[in-house]
Amino acid sequence: MKLTFAGMDGIIILSAFAVIMLVIGYFSGRGEKNIHHSLSGYYLAGRNLGFIALFFTLYATQYSGNTIVGYAPSAYRTGFSWLQSISFMTIIIGIYLLFAPRLYVVAKRKKFITPTDWLEFRFKSKAVTLLSIFLMLWGLGNYLLEQLVAIGQAVAGMTGGTIPYQIAVIAFVLVMLAYEWMGGMKAVAFTDVMQGIILMIGIFVFLIGALYLVGGNFSEVTTYVHQNEPAKVAVPPAETSINWLSMLVLVGLGASIYPHAVQRIYSAQSERTLKKSFARMAWMPPITTGLVFVIGIIGLMLFPNLDTGGSEQLVGLMANKIAATHPIYYWTMIIFFGGIVAAILSTADSVLLSFSSMLSNDVYGKFINPNASEHKKVMVGKVGGVIAIFGLLGIAWNPPGTLYQIFVLKFELLVQVFPAFVLGLYWKKLSAKPVFWGMLIGAAFAGYLTLTGHKTVYGIHGGVIGLIANFAVCVLGTVFAKATAKSTLKEEEVAVLELKA
């Protein structure tokens, strides 16, 4: 995402964004006396997020700067089959609406802090709770790693290499830690409002600039792609179509139970506010990932024959061309790319906050020191989050694969929590043992396939194969257990009758 034109102007804009975020963090914490002494206050903004804050923090949770930096290159490499990005972002909203309102009512009554509070309440099983904690922390760790890599690439690219990748990651991680430490969820939500607005406006401006470069006629782009890279407009082979459906399942179910997304459900001011926010979110896939898809396709005409590494720089290459057309576009591109960095940071801070909450409430509060005060739990979460993020920095120094590959990686195990999480809301007979073994077997399948290099089998992701096994164990195990229990009960009744006779 290198911008050859930015340099010092990029540094100025990035510094301005950093200062604004620090100011938001300071005032968010200053206005709440008990924010650092209450799990609910620090991690859920006192369960008092109104419509605007909730909508934009949900938007920042589902989309980040990486949506532009990573998805446009994916469209460039894949072609029109990347339309799947719109559908899997849409299905996430549908899954939210399936369980979020019902979960909100229970969470408000029982005062849940983390997603595993619900699982502990529902199944009353330490085994289920521990396994779900591990799988969710694994997913959060991968997601946080993705954002760290994206921050480094974005800042280094935006400043033309003036700020090196490693320095960029450290600098903005410190900014994030500072404002999150001061203001918790409230600071995160308010920064999300600023970043979300810039991201939305910036996508439209970027698309207008890209269309201007190709004469304002998208049909010419599709004609060019058809003539020069026909495979990218052709009907995809069966395996690609299967992979598309697999991706819908993996992302649709996995992203809907992101711990930081679930905690935003808990944070809503009311059920009405929650439903209103999701109703507006339903419009976001076509005007976010949909427009980014178009940008990636335009890139095929502007910069043909880029290899994988070159395509990862597509957004920066296009921004350089757009910025050269007019001074207004020049400054718009700089501000937009500063917004991309801020948006990536907003996703990272949400993930880190959720990671910290699970360390403090779930690991420390449930299993190490159940009698600890809420203030102590909050402090444990803060310190634990700092330690975790600096541990991940070591991996971010040498990122494993493209941003998209990292994106897929985190879902393989996280999605295994879905059957327990959502089936538990609707199926009263679902019991703890089948849930535990379903999660374990599903995670084992997914982990084995990933570690042995089989990310997909005939187009189906390893995580989906594990999820199928997971669902089968949950459902069949519960049915068998109930049938066995009934059979045992009948045998006992017969024995009693025989004794009476």
Short mmCIF file of C-alpha atoms in Angstrom, two decimals:
data_model
loop_
_atom_site.label_atom_id
_atom_site.label_comp_id
_atom_site.label_asym_id
_atom_site.label_seq_id
_atom_site.Cartn_x
_atom_site.Cartn_y
_atom_site.Cartn_z
CA MET A 1 0.00 0.00 0.00
CA LYS A 2 2.96 2.29 -0.65
CA LEU A 3 2.19 5.95 -1.37
CA THR A 4 5.12 7.57 -3.14
CA PHE A 5 3.53 11.04 -2.88
CA ALA A 6 2.79 11.23 0.83
CA GLY A 7 6.02 11.43 2.83
CA MET A 8 5.95 14.20 5.43
CA ASP A 9 2.30 15.09 4.66
CA GLY A 10 1.37 11.53 5.56
CA ILE A 11 3.29 11.76 8.83
CA ILE A 12 1.43 14.99 9.71
CA ILE A 13 -2.00 13.42 9.05
CA LEU A 14 -1.14 10.25 10.97
CA SER A 15 0.11 12.31 13.90
CA ALA A 16 -3.13 14.30 13.89
CA PHE A 17 -5.19 11.09 14.00
CA ALA A 18 -3.04 9.76 16.84
CA VAL A 19 -3.53 12.95 18.88
CA ILE A 20 -7.31 12.91 18.31
CA MET A 21 -7.54 9.29 19.49
CA LEU A 22 -5.50 10.04 22.60
CA VAL A 23 -7.73 13.02 23.41
CA ILE A 24 -10.86 10.87 22.99
CA GLY A 25 -9.35 8.24 25.29
CA TYR A 26 -8.49 10.84 27.91
CA PHE A 27 -11.94 12.44 28.06
CA SER A 28 -13.72 9.07 27.87
CA GLY A 29 -11.97 7.93 31.03
CA ARG A 30 -12.09 11.28 32.79
CA GLY A 31 -15.88 11.51 32.66
CA GLU A 32 -16.45 8.15 34.36
CA LYS A 33 -15.25 7.84 37.95
CA ASN A 34 -15.80 4.07 38.22
CA ILE A 35 -14.71 3.08 34.72
CA HIS A 36 -11.50 1.43 35.98
CA HIS A 37 -13.19 -0.23 38.96
CA SER A 38 -15.99 -2.00 37.11
CA LEU A 39 -15.81 -4.79 34.53
CA SER A 40 -19.05 -3.56 32.99
CA GLY A 41 -17.87 0.06 32.96
CA TYR A 42 -14.48 -0.63 31.40
CA TYR A 43 -15.30 -3.46 28.99
CA LEU A 44 -18.94 -2.67 28.08
CA ALA A 45 -19.13 1.15 28.42
CA GLY A 46 -21.61 0.69 31.26
CA ARG A 47 -24.02 -1.13 28.88
CA ASN A 48 -25.09 2.30 27.67
CA LEU A 49 -24.06 2.66 24.02
CA GLY A 50 -26.64 4.61 22.03
CA PHE A 51 -27.55 4.10 18.37
CA ILE A 52 -24.77 6.14 16.71
CA ALA A 53 -21.94 4.80 18.87
CA LEU A 54 -23.26 1.23 18.69
CA PHE A 55 -23.74 1.34 14.90
CA PHE A 56 -20.25 2.63 14.20
CA THR A 57 -18.54 0.34 16.68
CA LEU A 58 -20.37 -2.61 15.06
CA TYR A 59 -19.32 -1.26 11.66
CA ALA A 60 -15.70 -0.98 12.79
CA THR A 61 -15.91 -4.52 14.18
CA GLN A 62 -17.09 -6.01 10.89
CA TYR A 63 -15.02 -3.77 8.61
CA SER A 64 -11.60 -2.27 9.07
CA GLY A 65 -8.99 -0.54 6.97
CA ASN A 66 -7.96 -4.06 6.00
CA THR A 67 -11.27 -4.40 4.14
CA ILE A 68 -9.82 -2.01 1.58
CA VAL A 69 -6.14 -2.94 1.83
CA GLY A 70 -6.80 -6.70 1.70
CA TYR A 71 -10.07 -7.19 -0.20
CA ALA A 72 -9.25 -5.09 -3.28
CA PRO A 73 -6.13 -7.20 -3.99
CA SER A 74 -8.23 -10.35 -3.48
CA ALA A 75 -10.69 -9.10 -6.12
CA TYR A 76 -7.72 -8.34 -8.39
CA ARG A 77 -6.31 -11.86 -8.04
CA THR A 78 -9.62 -13.75 -8.06
CA GLY A 79 -11.80 -11.78 -10.44
CA PHE A 80 -15.58 -11.63 -10.38
CA SER A 81 -15.92 -14.67 -8.12
CA TRP A 82 -14.76 -12.35 -5.33
CA LEU A 83 -18.35 -11.09 -5.26
CA GLN A 84 -18.56 -13.61 -2.44
CA SER A 85 -17.14 -10.88 -0.16
CA ILE A 86 -20.50 -9.11 -0.33
CA SER A 87 -22.47 -12.24 0.45
CA PHE A 88 -20.40 -13.41 3.39
CA MET A 89 -20.54 -9.94 4.95
CA THR A 90 -24.33 -9.98 4.45
CA ILE A 91 -24.81 -13.39 6.02
CA ILE A 92 -23.03 -12.20 9.15
CA ILE A 93 -25.85 -9.68 9.73
CA GLY A 94 -28.43 -12.41 9.21
CA ILE A 95 -26.76 -14.62 11.80
CA TYR A 96 -26.55 -11.71 14.24
CA LEU A 97 -30.30 -11.19 13.94
CA LEU A 98 -30.82 -14.90 14.55
CA PHE A 99 -29.45 -14.79 18.07
CA ALA A 100 -28.43 -11.26 19.15
CA PRO A 101 -31.81 -9.96 20.44
CA ARG A 102 -32.46 -13.12 22.46
CA LEU A 103 -28.90 -13.16 23.83
CA TYR A 104 -29.15 -9.47 24.76
CA VAL A 105 -32.17 -10.08 26.99
CA VAL A 106 -30.41 -12.91 28.86
CA ALA A 107 -27.12 -11.00 29.09
CA LYS A 108 -28.75 -7.91 30.55
CA ARG A 109 -30.62 -9.93 33.14
CA LYS A 110 -27.61 -12.02 34.16
CA LYS A 111 -25.04 -9.19 33.72
CA PHE A 112 -22.70 -11.08 31.39
CA ILE A 113 -19.31 -9.53 30.63
CA THR A 114 -17.79 -11.96 28.13
CA PRO A 115 -19.21 -14.49 25.62
CA THR A 116 -18.17 -17.42 27.79
CA ASP A 117 -20.32 -16.06 30.63
CA TRP A 118 -23.26 -17.17 28.51
CA LEU A 119 -21.77 -20.63 27.90
CA GLU A 120 -20.97 -21.07 31.59
CA PHE A 121 -24.52 -20.06 32.54
CA ARG A 122 -26.09 -22.29 29.88
CA PHE A 123 -24.10 -25.50 30.31
CA LYS A 124 -22.63 -25.19 33.84
CA SER A 125 -19.58 -27.14 32.68
CA LYS A 126 -15.96 -26.15 33.40
CA ALA A 127 -14.82 -28.27 30.45
CA VAL A 128 -17.08 -26.42 27.98
CA THR A 129 -16.08 -23.05 29.47
CA LEU A 130 -12.33 -23.76 29.32
CA LEU A 131 -12.40 -25.09 25.78
CA SER A 132 -14.49 -22.18 24.52
CA ILE A 133 -12.13 -19.73 26.25
CA PHE A 134 -9.16 -21.31 24.47
CA LEU A 135 -10.84 -21.31 21.04
CA MET A 136 -12.02 -17.71 21.37
CA LEU A 137 -8.64 -16.46 22.59
CA TRP A 138 -7.00 -18.29 19.69
CA GLY A 139 -9.34 -16.53 17.24
CA LEU A 140 -8.77 -13.14 18.88
CA GLY A 141 -5.00 -13.65 18.85
CA ASN A 142 -5.03 -14.37 15.12
CA TYR A 143 -7.29 -11.42 14.41
CA LEU A 144 -5.07 -9.10 16.44
CA LEU A 145 -2.02 -10.40 14.56
CA GLU A 146 -3.76 -9.56 11.28
CA GLN A 147 -4.33 -5.98 12.41
CA LEU A 148 -0.73 -5.53 13.59
CA VAL A 149 0.55 -6.64 10.19
CA ALA A 150 -1.90 -4.32 8.44
CA ILE A 151 -0.92 -1.33 10.62
CA GLY A 152 2.76 -1.78 9.80
CA GLN A 153 2.15 -2.11 6.07
CA ALA A 154 -0.30 0.81 5.98
CA VAL A 155 1.87 3.30 7.87
CA ALA A 156 5.09 2.33 6.07
CA GLY A 157 3.30 2.58 2.73
CA MET A 158 1.58 5.86 3.53
CA THR A 159 4.81 7.58 4.59
CA GLY A 160 6.71 6.26 1.57
CA GLY A 161 8.92 4.17 3.83
CA THR A 162 9.95 7.18 5.96
CA ILE A 163 8.49 5.32 8.94
CA PRO A 164 9.69 1.70 8.66
CA TYR A 165 7.27 -1.21 9.12
CA GLN A 166 8.51 -2.21 12.59
CA ILE A 167 8.57 1.35 13.94
CA ALA A 168 5.07 1.93 12.57
CA VAL A 169 3.69 -1.09 14.40
CA ILE A 170 5.29 -0.13 17.73
CA ALA A 171 4.27 3.56 17.52
CA PHE A 172 0.61 2.93 16.82
CA VAL A 173 0.37 0.02 19.25
CA LEU A 174 1.54 2.42 21.98
CA VAL A 175 -1.11 4.96 20.92
CA MET A 176 -3.78 2.26 21.00
CA LEU A 177 -2.70 0.96 24.41
CA ALA A 178 -2.72 4.50 25.82
CA TYR A 179 -6.24 5.55 24.81
CA GLU A 180 -7.71 2.14 25.52
CA TRP A 181 -6.09 2.07 28.97
CA MET A 182 -7.60 5.49 29.73
CA GLY A 183 -11.13 5.00 28.38
CA GLY A 184 -11.87 1.32 27.80
CA MET A 185 -14.86 0.45 25.61
CA LYS A 186 -16.17 4.00 25.71
CA ALA A 187 -12.97 5.33 24.13
CA VAL A 188 -12.99 2.51 21.58
CA ALA A 189 -16.60 3.21 20.57
CA PHE A 190 -16.08 6.98 20.21
CA THR A 191 -12.93 6.56 18.11
CA ASP A 192 -14.90 4.08 15.98
CA VAL A 193 -17.42 6.83 15.15
CA MET A 194 -14.67 9.08 13.76
CA GLN A 195 -12.92 6.28 11.90
CA GLY A 196 -16.12 4.79 10.48
CA ILE A 197 -17.26 8.09 8.97
CA ILE A 198 -13.87 8.68 7.32
CA LEU A 199 -13.79 5.11 5.99
CA MET A 200 -17.28 5.35 4.47
CA ILE A 201 -16.65 8.69 2.78
CA GLY A 202 -13.17 7.65 1.69
CA ILE A 203 -14.38 4.51 -0.10
CA PHE A 204 -16.77 6.57 -2.23
CA VAL A 205 -14.10 9.18 -3.06
CA PHE A 206 -11.56 6.47 -3.90
CA LEU A 207 -14.04 4.76 -6.24
CA ILE A 208 -14.86 8.06 -7.98
CA GLY A 209 -11.15 8.68 -8.49
CA ALA A 210 -10.58 5.14 -9.81
CA LEU A 211 -13.47 5.49 -12.26
CA TYR A 212 -12.07 8.83 -13.42
CA LEU A 213 -8.79 7.10 -14.29
CA VAL A 214 -10.61 4.66 -16.61
CA GLY A 215 -12.76 7.30 -18.26
CA GLY A 216 -15.78 6.87 -16.00
CA ASN A 217 -16.99 3.78 -17.83
CA PHE A 218 -16.94 0.53 -15.85
CA SER A 219 -18.21 -1.42 -18.88
CA GLU A 220 -14.87 -0.73 -20.58
CA VAL A 221 -13.14 -2.30 -17.59
CA THR A 222 -15.23 -5.47 -17.82
CA THR A 223 -14.61 -5.62 -21.58
CA TYR A 224 -10.87 -5.28 -20.98
CA VAL A 225 -10.89 -8.02 -18.34
CA HIS A 226 -12.94 -10.30 -20.60
CA GLN A 227 -10.49 -9.85 -23.47
CA ASN A 228 -7.25 -10.05 -21.49
CA GLU A 229 -8.05 -12.24 -18.48
CA PRO A 230 -11.17 -14.21 -19.45
CA ALA A 231 -10.77 -16.67 -16.57
CA LYS A 232 -11.60 -13.83 -14.16
CA VAL A 233 -15.02 -13.19 -15.70
CA ALA A 234 -15.84 -16.79 -16.62
CA VAL A 235 -18.20 -19.03 -14.69
CA PRO A 236 -15.96 -20.46 -11.96
CA PRO A 237 -15.26 -24.19 -11.81
CA ALA A 238 -17.25 -26.37 -9.42
CA GLU A 239 -14.51 -26.37 -6.78
CA THR A 240 -14.45 -22.55 -6.71
CA SER A 241 -18.23 -22.47 -6.25
CA ILE A 242 -17.98 -25.00 -3.43
CA ASN A 243 -15.23 -22.89 -1.89
CA TRP A 244 -17.53 -19.86 -2.09
CA LEU A 245 -20.26 -21.67 -0.16
CA SER A 246 -17.69 -22.94 2.32
CA MET A 247 -16.47 -19.39 2.86
CA LEU A 248 -20.04 -18.23 3.49
CA VAL A 249 -20.37 -20.78 6.29
CA LEU A 250 -16.91 -20.18 7.74
CA VAL A 251 -17.11 -16.40 7.82
CA GLY A 252 -20.85 -16.04 8.37
CA LEU A 253 -20.91 -18.25 11.46
CA GLY A 254 -17.40 -17.46 12.71
CA ALA A 255 -17.55 -13.66 12.53
CA SER A 256 -20.98 -13.54 14.17
CA ILE A 257 -19.52 -14.93 17.39
CA TYR A 258 -16.39 -12.78 17.47
CA PRO A 259 -15.99 -12.12 21.21
CA HIS A 260 -15.70 -8.36 20.60
CA ALA A 261 -18.87 -8.45 18.45
CA VAL A 262 -20.78 -10.34 21.15
CA GLN A 263 -19.65 -7.79 23.74
CA ARG A 264 -21.10 -5.01 21.60
CA ILE A 265 -24.42 -6.82 21.82
CA TYR A 266 -24.04 -6.70 25.61
CA SER A 267 -23.14 -2.98 25.45
CA ALA A 268 -26.33 -1.80 23.75
CA GLN A 269 -28.45 0.74 25.58
CA SER A 270 -31.60 -1.23 24.79
CA GLU A 271 -32.91 -4.05 22.62
CA ARG A 272 -34.50 -1.46 20.34
CA THR A 273 -31.13 0.28 19.87
CA LEU A 274 -29.52 -3.07 19.05
CA LYS A 275 -32.11 -4.00 16.41
CA LYS A 276 -31.99 -0.52 14.87
CA SER A 277 -28.20 -0.71 14.56
CA PHE A 278 -28.33 -4.12 12.88
CA ALA A 279 -31.03 -2.90 10.49
CA ARG A 280 -28.68 -0.14 9.31
CA MET A 281 -25.76 -2.59 9.18
CA ALA A 282 -27.66 -4.64 6.60
CA TRP A 283 -26.93 -1.89 4.05
CA MET A 284 -23.18 -1.88 4.65
CA PRO A 285 -21.96 -4.94 2.66
CA PRO A 286 -22.89 -3.58 -0.80
CA ILE A 287 -21.61 -0.07 -0.07
CA THR A 288 -18.41 -1.23 1.62
CA THR A 289 -17.13 -4.59 0.36
CA GLY A 290 -19.16 -4.17 -2.83
CA LEU A 291 -17.42 -0.91 -3.74
CA VAL A 292 -14.04 -2.30 -2.72
CA PHE A 293 -14.68 -5.24 -5.08
CA VAL A 294 -15.26 -2.78 -7.94
CA ILE A 295 -12.01 -0.98 -7.05
CA GLY A 296 -10.10 -4.27 -7.26
CA ILE A 297 -11.60 -5.05 -10.69
CA ILE A 298 -10.68 -1.57 -11.98
CA GLY A 299 -7.12 -2.30 -10.81
CA LEU A 300 -6.94 -5.13 -13.38
CA MET A 301 -7.11 -2.55 -16.16
CA LEU A 302 -4.90 0.08 -14.52
CA PHE A 303 -2.13 -2.29 -13.39
CA PRO A 304 -2.23 -5.55 -15.36
CA ASN A 305 -0.18 -8.66 -14.61
CA LEU A 306 0.82 -7.92 -11.01
CA ASP A 307 2.10 -10.93 -9.08
CA THR A 308 0.81 -11.78 -5.60
CA GLY A 309 3.26 -9.46 -3.85
CA GLY A 310 2.60 -6.67 -6.32
CA SER A 311 -1.17 -7.02 -6.02
CA GLU A 312 -0.91 -6.53 -2.25
CA GLN A 313 0.25 -2.97 -3.08
CA LEU A 314 -2.69 -2.35 -5.43
CA VAL A 315 -4.54 0.19 -3.28
CA GLY A 316 -1.38 2.26 -2.85
CA LEU A 317 -0.61 2.13 -6.56
CA MET A 318 -4.12 3.34 -7.39
CA ALA A 319 -3.98 6.07 -4.75
CA ASN A 320 -0.75 7.40 -6.26
CA LYS A 321 -2.43 7.73 -9.64
CA ILE A 322 -5.59 9.28 -8.19
CA ALA A 323 -3.61 11.79 -6.10
CA ALA A 324 -1.70 12.97 -9.17
CA THR A 325 -4.90 14.09 -10.93
CA HIS A 326 -5.78 17.09 -8.74
CA PRO A 327 -4.68 18.80 -5.46
CA ILE A 328 -8.09 18.02 -3.90
CA TYR A 329 -7.59 14.33 -4.63
CA TYR A 330 -4.06 14.59 -3.25
CA TRP A 331 -5.21 15.68 0.20
CA THR A 332 -8.30 13.49 0.09
CA MET A 333 -6.10 10.43 -0.49
CA ILE A 334 -3.77 11.36 2.37
CA ILE A 335 -6.66 11.89 4.80
CA PHE A 336 -8.34 8.70 3.55
CA PHE A 337 -5.22 6.65 4.07
CA GLY A 338 -4.81 8.15 7.51
CA GLY A 339 -8.40 7.02 8.09
CA ILE A 340 -7.49 3.52 6.89
CA VAL A 341 -4.71 3.34 9.47
CA ALA A 342 -7.07 4.65 12.14
CA ALA A 343 -9.73 2.13 11.11
CA ILE A 344 -7.25 -0.73 11.32
CA LEU A 345 -6.32 0.56 14.76
CA SER A 346 -10.00 0.69 15.76
CA THR A 347 -10.39 -2.99 14.91
CA ALA A 348 -7.20 -3.85 16.77
CA ASP A 349 -8.32 -1.97 19.89
CA SER A 350 -11.68 -3.78 19.88
CA VAL A 351 -9.96 -7.15 19.64
CA LEU A 352 -7.43 -6.27 22.33
CA LEU A 353 -10.16 -5.04 24.69
CA SER A 354 -12.07 -8.30 24.27
CA PHE A 355 -8.89 -10.34 24.67
CA SER A 356 -8.14 -8.47 27.92
CA SER A 357 -11.69 -8.95 29.20
CA MET A 358 -11.45 -12.73 28.72
CA LEU A 359 -8.10 -12.85 30.48
CA SER A 360 -9.46 -10.87 33.43
CA ASN A 361 -13.02 -12.20 33.73
CA ASP A 362 -12.70 -15.74 32.36
CA VAL A 363 -9.17 -16.96 33.03
CA TYR A 364 -8.28 -14.96 36.15
CA GLY A 365 -11.77 -14.36 37.57
CA LYS A 366 -13.21 -17.85 37.01
CA PHE A 367 -10.23 -20.14 37.56
CA ILE A 368 -7.36 -18.33 39.30
CA ASN A 369 -8.86 -15.86 41.77
CA PRO A 370 -12.69 -15.94 41.84
CA ASN A 371 -12.76 -13.68 44.91
CA ALA A 372 -10.76 -10.85 43.31
CA SER A 373 -12.33 -7.39 43.22
CA GLU A 374 -13.54 -6.02 39.90
CA HIS A 375 -10.83 -3.34 40.01
CA LYS A 376 -8.15 -6.01 40.33
CA LYS A 377 -9.67 -8.01 37.48
CA VAL A 378 -9.66 -4.93 35.26
CA MET A 379 -5.97 -4.33 36.06
CA VAL A 380 -5.10 -7.96 35.35
CA GLY A 381 -6.84 -7.67 31.99
CA LYS A 382 -5.00 -4.46 31.12
CA VAL A 383 -1.57 -5.84 31.98
CA GLY A 384 -2.32 -9.20 30.36
CA GLY A 385 -3.38 -7.46 27.17
CA VAL A 386 -0.15 -5.49 27.03
CA ILE A 387 1.91 -8.66 27.49
CA ALA A 388 -0.10 -10.49 24.82
CA ILE A 389 0.20 -7.75 22.22
CA PHE A 390 3.96 -7.45 22.60
CA GLY A 391 4.19 -11.22 22.26
CA LEU A 392 2.26 -11.00 18.98
CA LEU A 393 4.60 -8.27 17.76
CA GLY A 394 7.30 -10.90 17.48
CA ILE A 395 5.15 -12.79 14.97
CA ALA A 396 4.12 -9.60 13.15
CA TRP A 397 7.81 -8.92 12.44
CA ASN A 398 7.67 -11.79 9.93
CA PRO A 399 3.96 -12.08 8.99
CA PRO A 400 2.81 -15.53 7.81
CA GLY A 401 1.32 -15.12 4.34
CA THR A 402 -0.87 -12.45 2.81
CA LEU A 403 -3.41 -10.53 4.85
CA TYR A 404 -6.19 -12.63 3.35
CA GLN A 405 -4.49 -15.88 4.39
CA ILE A 406 -4.21 -14.56 7.95
CA PHE A 407 -7.86 -13.53 7.77
CA VAL A 408 -9.01 -17.08 6.93
CA LEU A 409 -6.72 -18.65 9.53
CA LYS A 410 -8.49 -17.25 12.58
CA PHE A 411 -11.89 -18.71 11.75
CA GLU A 412 -10.88 -22.37 11.58
CA LEU A 413 -11.06 -22.87 15.34
CA LEU A 414 -13.25 -19.92 16.39
CA VAL A 415 -16.20 -21.20 14.36
CA GLN A 416 -16.24 -24.41 16.42
CA VAL A 417 -17.85 -22.45 19.29
CA PHE A 418 -20.91 -21.63 17.14
CA PRO A 419 -23.02 -24.78 17.78
CA ALA A 420 -22.72 -24.40 21.54
CA PHE A 421 -23.31 -20.67 21.40
CA VAL A 422 -26.39 -20.52 19.17
CA LEU A 423 -27.93 -23.99 19.49
CA GLY A 424 -27.79 -23.46 23.23
CA LEU A 425 -30.12 -20.47 22.86
CA TYR A 426 -32.80 -22.41 21.00
CA TRP A 427 -32.46 -26.05 22.03
CA LYS A 428 -33.12 -26.55 25.72
CA LYS A 429 -32.20 -30.25 25.59
CA LEU A 430 -28.68 -29.60 24.28
CA SER A 431 -26.35 -30.94 26.97
CA ALA A 432 -22.79 -30.17 28.01
CA LYS A 433 -21.00 -33.44 27.16
CA PRO A 434 -21.96 -33.55 23.45
CA VAL A 435 -21.16 -29.82 23.21
CA PHE A 436 -17.68 -30.34 24.68
CA TRP A 437 -16.85 -33.34 22.51
CA GLY A 438 -18.31 -31.64 19.45
CA MET A 439 -16.08 -28.59 19.94
CA LEU A 440 -13.03 -30.73 20.66
CA ILE A 441 -13.50 -33.06 17.68
CA GLY A 442 -14.32 -30.16 15.34
CA ALA A 443 -11.25 -28.24 16.49
CA ALA A 444 -9.09 -31.34 16.11
CA PHE A 445 -10.28 -31.86 12.51
CA ALA A 446 -9.74 -28.22 11.61
CA GLY A 447 -6.37 -28.02 13.36
CA TYR A 448 -5.09 -31.22 11.74
CA LEU A 449 -6.08 -30.13 8.24
CA THR A 450 -4.53 -26.69 8.74
CA LEU A 451 -1.26 -28.02 10.19
CA THR A 452 -0.88 -30.59 7.40
CA GLY A 453 -1.38 -27.94 4.71
CA HIS A 454 -4.88 -29.00 3.68
CA LYS A 455 -6.62 -25.64 4.08
CA THR A 456 -9.39 -26.89 1.80
CA VAL A 457 -10.56 -30.34 0.72
CA TYR A 458 -12.36 -30.19 -2.66
CA GLY A 459 -12.91 -26.51 -1.97
CA ILE A 460 -14.28 -26.98 1.57
CA HIS A 461 -12.33 -25.29 4.35
CA GLY A 462 -10.92 -27.44 7.14
CA GLY A 463 -12.87 -25.37 9.66
CA VAL A 464 -16.15 -26.18 7.89
CA ILE A 465 -15.34 -29.90 7.82
CA GLY A 466 -14.63 -29.68 11.55
CA LEU A 467 -17.86 -27.74 12.05
CA ILE A 468 -19.90 -30.45 10.30
CA ALA A 469 -18.37 -33.05 12.62
CA ASN A 470 -19.01 -30.70 15.54
CA PHE A 471 -22.72 -30.29 14.72
CA ALA A 472 -23.08 -34.06 14.22
CA VAL A 473 -21.58 -34.86 17.62
CA CYS A 474 -23.67 -32.15 19.35
CA VAL A 475 -26.97 -33.21 17.83
CA LEU A 476 -26.55 -37.00 17.69
CA GLY A 477 -24.84 -37.07 21.09
CA THR A 478 -27.67 -35.14 22.72
CA VAL A 479 -30.37 -37.25 21.03
CA PHE A 480 -28.59 -40.47 22.03
CA ALA A 481 -28.10 -39.28 25.60
CA LYS A 482 -31.79 -38.40 25.94
CA ALA A 483 -32.85 -41.70 24.39
CA THR A 484 -30.54 -43.62 26.74
CA ALA A 485 -31.87 -41.67 29.71
CA LYS A 486 -35.46 -42.50 28.74
CA SER A 487 -34.57 -46.15 28.25
CA THR A 488 -32.88 -46.28 31.66
CA LEU A 489 -35.88 -44.58 33.25
CA LYS A 490 -38.27 -47.13 31.71
CA GLU A 491 -36.10 -50.00 32.93
CA GLU A 492 -36.15 -48.53 36.43
CA GLU A 493 -39.95 -48.15 36.29
CA VAL A 494 -40.31 -51.82 35.19
CA ALA A 495 -38.03 -52.91 38.03
CA VAL A 496 -40.11 -50.97 40.55
CA LEU A 497 -43.32 -52.50 39.23
CA GLU A 498 -41.80 -56.00 39.44
CA LEU A 499 -40.77 -55.37 43.03
CA LYS A 500 -44.26 -54.18 43.87
CA ALA A 501 -45.73 -57.29 42.23
#
